[in-house]
PDB file of C-alpha atoms in Angstrom:
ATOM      1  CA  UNK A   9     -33.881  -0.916 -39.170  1.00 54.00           C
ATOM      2  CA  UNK A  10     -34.327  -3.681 -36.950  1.00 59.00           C
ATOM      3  CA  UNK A  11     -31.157  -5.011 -37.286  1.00 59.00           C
ATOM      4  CA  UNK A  12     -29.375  -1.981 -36.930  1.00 59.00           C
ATOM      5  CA  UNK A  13     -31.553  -1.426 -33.234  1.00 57.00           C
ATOM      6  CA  UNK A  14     -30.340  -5.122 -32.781  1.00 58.00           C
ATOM      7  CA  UNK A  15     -26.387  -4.290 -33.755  1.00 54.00           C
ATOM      8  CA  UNK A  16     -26.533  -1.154 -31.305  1.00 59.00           C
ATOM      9  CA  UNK A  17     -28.082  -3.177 -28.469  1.00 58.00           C
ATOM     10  CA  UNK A  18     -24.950  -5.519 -28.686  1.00 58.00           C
ATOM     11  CA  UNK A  19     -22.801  -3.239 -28.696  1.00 60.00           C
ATOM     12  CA  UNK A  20     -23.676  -1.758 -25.954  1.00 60.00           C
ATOM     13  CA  UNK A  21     -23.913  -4.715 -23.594  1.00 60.00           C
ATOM     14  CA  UNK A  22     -20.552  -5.528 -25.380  1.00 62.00           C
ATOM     15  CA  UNK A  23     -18.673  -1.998 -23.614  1.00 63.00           C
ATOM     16  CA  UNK A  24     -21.172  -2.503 -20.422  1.00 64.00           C
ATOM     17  CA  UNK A  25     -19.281  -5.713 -19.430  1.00 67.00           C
ATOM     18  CA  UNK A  26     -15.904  -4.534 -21.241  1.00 66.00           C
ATOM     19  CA  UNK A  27     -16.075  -1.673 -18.815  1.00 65.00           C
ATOM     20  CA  UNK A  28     -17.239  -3.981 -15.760  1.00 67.00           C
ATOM     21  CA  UNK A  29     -14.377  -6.645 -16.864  1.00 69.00           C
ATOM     22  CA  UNK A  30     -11.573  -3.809 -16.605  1.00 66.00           C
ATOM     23  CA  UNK A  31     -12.971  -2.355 -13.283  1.00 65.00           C
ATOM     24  CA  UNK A  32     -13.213  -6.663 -11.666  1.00 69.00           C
ATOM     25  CA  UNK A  33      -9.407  -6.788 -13.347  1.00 73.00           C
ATOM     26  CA  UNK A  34      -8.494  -3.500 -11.531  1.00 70.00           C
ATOM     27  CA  UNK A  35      -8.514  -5.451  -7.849  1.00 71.00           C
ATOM     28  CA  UNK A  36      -5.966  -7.858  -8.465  1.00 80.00           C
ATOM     29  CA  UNK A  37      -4.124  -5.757 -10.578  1.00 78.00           C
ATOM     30  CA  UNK A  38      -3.809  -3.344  -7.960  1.00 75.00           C
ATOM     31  CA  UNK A  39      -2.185  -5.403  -5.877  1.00 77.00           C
ATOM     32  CA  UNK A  40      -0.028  -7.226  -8.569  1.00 82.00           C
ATOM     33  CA  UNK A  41       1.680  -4.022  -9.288  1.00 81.00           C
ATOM     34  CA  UNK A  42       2.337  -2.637  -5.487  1.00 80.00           C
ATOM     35  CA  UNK A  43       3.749  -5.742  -4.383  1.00 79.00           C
ATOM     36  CA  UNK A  44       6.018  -6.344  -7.052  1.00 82.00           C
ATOM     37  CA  UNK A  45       6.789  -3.192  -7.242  1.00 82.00           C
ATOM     38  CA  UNK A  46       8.070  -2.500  -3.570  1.00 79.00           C
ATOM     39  CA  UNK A  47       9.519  -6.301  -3.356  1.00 78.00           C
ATOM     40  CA  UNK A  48      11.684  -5.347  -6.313  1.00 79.00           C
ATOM     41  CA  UNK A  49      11.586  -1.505  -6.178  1.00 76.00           C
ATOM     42  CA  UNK A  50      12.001  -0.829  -2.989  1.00 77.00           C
ATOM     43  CA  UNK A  51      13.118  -3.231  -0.138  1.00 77.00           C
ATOM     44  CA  UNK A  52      16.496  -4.679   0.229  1.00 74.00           C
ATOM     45  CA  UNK A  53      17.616  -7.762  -0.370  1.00 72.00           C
ATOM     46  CA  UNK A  54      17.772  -8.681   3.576  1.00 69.00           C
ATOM     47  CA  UNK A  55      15.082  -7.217   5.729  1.00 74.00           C
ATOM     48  CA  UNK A  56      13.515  -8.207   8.904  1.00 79.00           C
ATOM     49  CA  UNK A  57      10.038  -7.001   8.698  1.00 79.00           C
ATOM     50  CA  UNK A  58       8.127  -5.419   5.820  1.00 82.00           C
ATOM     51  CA  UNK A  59       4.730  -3.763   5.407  1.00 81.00           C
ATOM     52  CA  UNK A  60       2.599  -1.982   2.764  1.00 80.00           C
ATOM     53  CA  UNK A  61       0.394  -0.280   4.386  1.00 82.00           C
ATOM     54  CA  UNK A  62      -3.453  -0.923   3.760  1.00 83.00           C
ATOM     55  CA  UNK A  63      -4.262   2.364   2.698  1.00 85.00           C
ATOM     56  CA  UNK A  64      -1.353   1.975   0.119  1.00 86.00           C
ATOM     57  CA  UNK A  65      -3.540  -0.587  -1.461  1.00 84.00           C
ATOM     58  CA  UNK A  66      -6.603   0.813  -1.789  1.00 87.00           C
ATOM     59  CA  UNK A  67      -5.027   3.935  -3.213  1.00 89.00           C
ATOM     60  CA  UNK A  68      -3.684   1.771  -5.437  1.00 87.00           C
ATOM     61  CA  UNK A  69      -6.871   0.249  -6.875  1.00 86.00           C
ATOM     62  CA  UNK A  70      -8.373   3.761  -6.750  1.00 89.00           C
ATOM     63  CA  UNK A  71      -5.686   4.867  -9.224  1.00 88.00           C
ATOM     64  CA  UNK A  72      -6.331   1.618 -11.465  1.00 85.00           C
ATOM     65  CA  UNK A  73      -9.829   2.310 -11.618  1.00 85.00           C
ATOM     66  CA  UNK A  74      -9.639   5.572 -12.563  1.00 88.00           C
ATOM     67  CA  UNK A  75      -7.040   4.506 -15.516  1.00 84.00           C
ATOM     68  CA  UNK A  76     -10.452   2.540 -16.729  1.00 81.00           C
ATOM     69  CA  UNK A  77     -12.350   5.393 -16.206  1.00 83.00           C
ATOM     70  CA  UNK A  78     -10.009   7.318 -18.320  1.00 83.00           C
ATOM     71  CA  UNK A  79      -9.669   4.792 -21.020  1.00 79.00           C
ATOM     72  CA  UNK A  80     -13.461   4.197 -21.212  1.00 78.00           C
ATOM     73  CA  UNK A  81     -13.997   7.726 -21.914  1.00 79.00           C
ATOM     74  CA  UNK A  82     -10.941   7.596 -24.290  1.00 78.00           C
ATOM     75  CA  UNK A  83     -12.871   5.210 -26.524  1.00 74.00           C
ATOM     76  CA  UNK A  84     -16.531   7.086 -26.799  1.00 71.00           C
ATOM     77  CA  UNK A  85     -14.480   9.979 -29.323  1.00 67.00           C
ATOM     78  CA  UNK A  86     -16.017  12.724 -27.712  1.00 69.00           C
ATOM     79  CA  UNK A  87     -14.437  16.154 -27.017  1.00 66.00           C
ATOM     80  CA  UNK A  88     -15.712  16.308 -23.684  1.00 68.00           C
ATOM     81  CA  UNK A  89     -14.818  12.772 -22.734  1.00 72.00           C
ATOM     82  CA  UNK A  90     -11.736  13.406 -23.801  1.00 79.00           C
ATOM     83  CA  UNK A  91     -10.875  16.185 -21.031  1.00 83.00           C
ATOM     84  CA  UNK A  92     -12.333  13.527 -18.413  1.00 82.00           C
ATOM     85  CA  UNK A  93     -10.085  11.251 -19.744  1.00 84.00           C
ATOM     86  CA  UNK A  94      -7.373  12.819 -19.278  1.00 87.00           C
ATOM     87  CA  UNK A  95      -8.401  14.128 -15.968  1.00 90.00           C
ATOM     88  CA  UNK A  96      -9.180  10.722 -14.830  1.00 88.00           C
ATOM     89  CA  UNK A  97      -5.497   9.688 -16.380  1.00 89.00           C
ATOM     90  CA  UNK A  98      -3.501  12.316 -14.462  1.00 92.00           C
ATOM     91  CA  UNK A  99      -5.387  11.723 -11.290  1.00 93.00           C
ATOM     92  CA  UNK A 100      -4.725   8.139 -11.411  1.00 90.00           C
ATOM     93  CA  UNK A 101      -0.907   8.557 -12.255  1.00 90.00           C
ATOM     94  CA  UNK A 102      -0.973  11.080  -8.990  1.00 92.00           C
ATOM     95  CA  UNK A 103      -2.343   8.297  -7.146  1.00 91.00           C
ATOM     96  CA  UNK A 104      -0.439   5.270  -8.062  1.00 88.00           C
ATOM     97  CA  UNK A 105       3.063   7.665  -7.608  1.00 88.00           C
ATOM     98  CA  UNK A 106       1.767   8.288  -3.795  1.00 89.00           C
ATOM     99  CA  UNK A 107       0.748   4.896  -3.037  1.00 88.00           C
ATOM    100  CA  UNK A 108       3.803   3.260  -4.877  1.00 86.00           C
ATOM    101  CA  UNK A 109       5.865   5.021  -2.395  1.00 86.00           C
ATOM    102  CA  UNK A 110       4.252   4.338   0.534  1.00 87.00           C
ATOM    103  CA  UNK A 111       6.014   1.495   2.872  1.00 87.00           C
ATOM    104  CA  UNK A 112       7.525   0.519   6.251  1.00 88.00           C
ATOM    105  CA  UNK A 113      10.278  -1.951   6.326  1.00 88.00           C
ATOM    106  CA  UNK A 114      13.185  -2.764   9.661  1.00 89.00           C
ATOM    107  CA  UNK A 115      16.848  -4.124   8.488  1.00 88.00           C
ATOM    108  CA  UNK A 116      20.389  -3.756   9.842  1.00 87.00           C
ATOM    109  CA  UNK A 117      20.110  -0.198  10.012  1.00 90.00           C
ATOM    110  CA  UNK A 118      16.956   1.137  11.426  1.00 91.00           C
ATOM    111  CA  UNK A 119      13.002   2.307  10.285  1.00 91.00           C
ATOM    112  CA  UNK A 120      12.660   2.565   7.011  1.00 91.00           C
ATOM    113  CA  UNK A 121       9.489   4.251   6.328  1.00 89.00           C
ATOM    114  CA  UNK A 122       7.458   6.557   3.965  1.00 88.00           C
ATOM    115  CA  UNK A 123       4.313   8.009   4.334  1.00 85.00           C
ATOM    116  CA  UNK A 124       1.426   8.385   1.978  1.00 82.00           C
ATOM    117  CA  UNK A 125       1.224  12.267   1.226  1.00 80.00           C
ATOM    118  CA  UNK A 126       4.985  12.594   2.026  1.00 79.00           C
ATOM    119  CA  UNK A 127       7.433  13.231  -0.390  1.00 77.00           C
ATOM    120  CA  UNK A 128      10.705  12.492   1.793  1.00 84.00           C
ATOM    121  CA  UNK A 129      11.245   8.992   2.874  1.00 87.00           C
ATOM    122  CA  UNK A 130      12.675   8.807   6.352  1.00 89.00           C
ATOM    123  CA  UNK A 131      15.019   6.595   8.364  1.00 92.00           C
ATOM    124  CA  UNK A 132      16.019   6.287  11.592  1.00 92.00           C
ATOM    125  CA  UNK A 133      18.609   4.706  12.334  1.00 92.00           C
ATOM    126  CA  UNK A 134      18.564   1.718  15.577  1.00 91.00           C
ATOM    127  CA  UNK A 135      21.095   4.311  17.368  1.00 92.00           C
ATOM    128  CA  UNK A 136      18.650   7.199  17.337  1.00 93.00           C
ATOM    129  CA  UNK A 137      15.744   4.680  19.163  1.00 93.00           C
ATOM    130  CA  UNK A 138      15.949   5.269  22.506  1.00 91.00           C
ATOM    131  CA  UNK A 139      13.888   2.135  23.464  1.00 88.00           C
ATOM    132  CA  UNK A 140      10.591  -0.272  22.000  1.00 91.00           C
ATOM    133  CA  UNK A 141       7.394  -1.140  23.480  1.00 91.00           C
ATOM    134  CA  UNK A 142       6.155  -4.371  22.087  1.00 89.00           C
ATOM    135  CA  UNK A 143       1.996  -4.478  22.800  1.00 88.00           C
ATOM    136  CA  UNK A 144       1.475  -8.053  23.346  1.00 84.00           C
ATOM    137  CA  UNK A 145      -2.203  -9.514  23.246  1.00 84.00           C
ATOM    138  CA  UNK A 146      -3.154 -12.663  24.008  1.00 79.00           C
ATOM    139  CA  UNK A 147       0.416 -13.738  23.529  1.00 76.00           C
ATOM    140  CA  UNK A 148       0.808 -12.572  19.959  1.00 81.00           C
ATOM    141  CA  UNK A 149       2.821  -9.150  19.330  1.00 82.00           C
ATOM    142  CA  UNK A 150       0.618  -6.710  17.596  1.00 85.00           C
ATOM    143  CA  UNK A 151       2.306  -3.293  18.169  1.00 89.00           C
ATOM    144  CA  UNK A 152       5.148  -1.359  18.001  1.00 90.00           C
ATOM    145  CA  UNK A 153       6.431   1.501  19.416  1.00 92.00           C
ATOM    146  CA  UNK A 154       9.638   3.456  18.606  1.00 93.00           C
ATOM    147  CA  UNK A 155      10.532   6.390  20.901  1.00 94.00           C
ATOM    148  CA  UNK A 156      13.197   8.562  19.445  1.00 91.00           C
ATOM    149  CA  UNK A 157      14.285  11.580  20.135  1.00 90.00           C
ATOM    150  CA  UNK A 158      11.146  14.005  20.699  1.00 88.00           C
ATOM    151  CA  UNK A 159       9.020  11.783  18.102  1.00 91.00           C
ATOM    152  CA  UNK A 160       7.360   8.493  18.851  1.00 92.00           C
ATOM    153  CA  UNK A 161       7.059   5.815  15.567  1.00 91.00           C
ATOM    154  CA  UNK A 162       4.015   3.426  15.697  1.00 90.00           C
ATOM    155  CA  UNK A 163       3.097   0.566  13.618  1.00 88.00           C
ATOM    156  CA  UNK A 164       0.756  -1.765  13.553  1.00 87.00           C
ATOM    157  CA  UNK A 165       1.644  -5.688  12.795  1.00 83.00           C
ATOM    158  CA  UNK A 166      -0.361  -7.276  10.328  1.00 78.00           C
ATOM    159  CA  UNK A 167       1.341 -10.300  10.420  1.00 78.00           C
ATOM    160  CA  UNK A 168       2.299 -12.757  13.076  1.00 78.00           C
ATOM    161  CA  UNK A 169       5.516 -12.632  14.893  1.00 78.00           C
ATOM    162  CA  UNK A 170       6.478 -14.574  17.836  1.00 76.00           C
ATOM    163  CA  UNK A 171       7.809 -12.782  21.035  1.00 74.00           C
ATOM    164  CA  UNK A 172      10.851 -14.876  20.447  1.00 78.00           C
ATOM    165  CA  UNK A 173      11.708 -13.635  16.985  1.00 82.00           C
ATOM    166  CA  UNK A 174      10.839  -9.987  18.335  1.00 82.00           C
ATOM    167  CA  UNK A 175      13.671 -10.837  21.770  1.00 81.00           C
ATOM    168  CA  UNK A 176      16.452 -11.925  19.029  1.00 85.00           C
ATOM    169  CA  UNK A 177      16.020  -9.317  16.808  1.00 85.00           C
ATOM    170  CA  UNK A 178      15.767  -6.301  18.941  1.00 85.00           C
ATOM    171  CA  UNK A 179      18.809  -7.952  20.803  1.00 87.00           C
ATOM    172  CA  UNK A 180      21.025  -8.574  17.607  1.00 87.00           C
ATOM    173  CA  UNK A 181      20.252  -4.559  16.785  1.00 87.00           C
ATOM    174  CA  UNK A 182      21.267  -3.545  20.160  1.00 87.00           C
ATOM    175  CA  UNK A 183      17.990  -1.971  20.839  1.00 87.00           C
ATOM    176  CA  UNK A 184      16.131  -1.769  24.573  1.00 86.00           C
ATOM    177  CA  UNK A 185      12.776  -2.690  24.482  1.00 86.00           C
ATOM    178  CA  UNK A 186       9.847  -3.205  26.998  1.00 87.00           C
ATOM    179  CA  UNK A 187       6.601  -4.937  26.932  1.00 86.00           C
ATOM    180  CA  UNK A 188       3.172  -4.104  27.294  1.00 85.00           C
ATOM    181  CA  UNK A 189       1.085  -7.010  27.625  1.00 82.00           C
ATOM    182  CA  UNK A 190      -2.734  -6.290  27.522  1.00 82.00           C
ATOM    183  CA  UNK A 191      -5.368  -9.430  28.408  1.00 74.00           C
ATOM    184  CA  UNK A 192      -8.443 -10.475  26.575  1.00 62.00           C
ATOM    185  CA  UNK A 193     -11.182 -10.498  28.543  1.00 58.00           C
TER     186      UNK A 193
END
């Protein structure tokens, strides 16, 4: 009797750090899939700037730990844990679609951008922008802003570009741009 209190008590550590293992895998996974998804999914060969945006990513690893979720109830054979499963499966396949498809990347031709919730992916192309404002603080570039047409496109640099690479590329595109240079204090 004993032993079989023992066996149980094993076991259940054993699926407590199974589960925990899959949900610590789930973070770089996450990110594993996204990026090599979009590098070889979705942007071109030639580019000049790329982003997935952060919320992208941690949709992303929402959707991943919900396949655990799922999986984990899967494996308990219950009826009930079964419909959570597959609850848990559906909802993270909804997830991973959205955030799979969610990007921002400038080439030769213009924005290239999709939104999380939207289904469309839009482009604009650089004879639509009327003119860019490059935010410059502390003489790194950390914004951009598109103005086209009636709509204004606004994104956020996460990585560092110099105001020189900015200057040649707007130039080789043809596109007007000012700049907006805000001090640190």
């Amino acid at each position: 009797m004993q032993m079989i209190g023992q066996l149980q008590k094993e076991r259940k550590s054993f699926s407590i750090s199974i589960r925990f293992s899959m949900t610590l895998l789930a973070i770089p996974t996450s990110f594993l899939i996204i990026l090599l998804y979009q590098n070889y999914g979705v942007f071109p060969l030639t580019f000049f700037m790329k982003d997935i945006p952060m919320t992208a990513l941690l949709l992303t690893l929402v959707s991943i730990i919900l396949f655990s979720i799922g999986f984990q109830l899967l494996l308990t054979n219950k009826f009930s844990n079964c419909i959570g499963s597959c609850l848990c499966l559906v909802a993270g396949i909804i997830l991973l679609i959205f955030s799979l498809n969610t990007y921002v990347y400038f080439d030769q031709e213009g924005i290239h951008h999709a939104d999380l919730w939207d289904v469309e992916k839009t482009k604009v192309a650089w004879e639509e922008v009327d003119y860019a404002l490059v935010t410059v603080e502390n003489r790194e570039a950390v914004k951009l802003t598109f103005y086209y047409e009636d709509e204004v496109f606004v994104h956020e640099l996460n990585q560092y570009y110099s105001k020189d690479s900015l200057t040649n590329w707007f130039e080789t595109v043809g596109l007007e741009y000012d700049e907006k240079i805000i001090r640190a204090e």
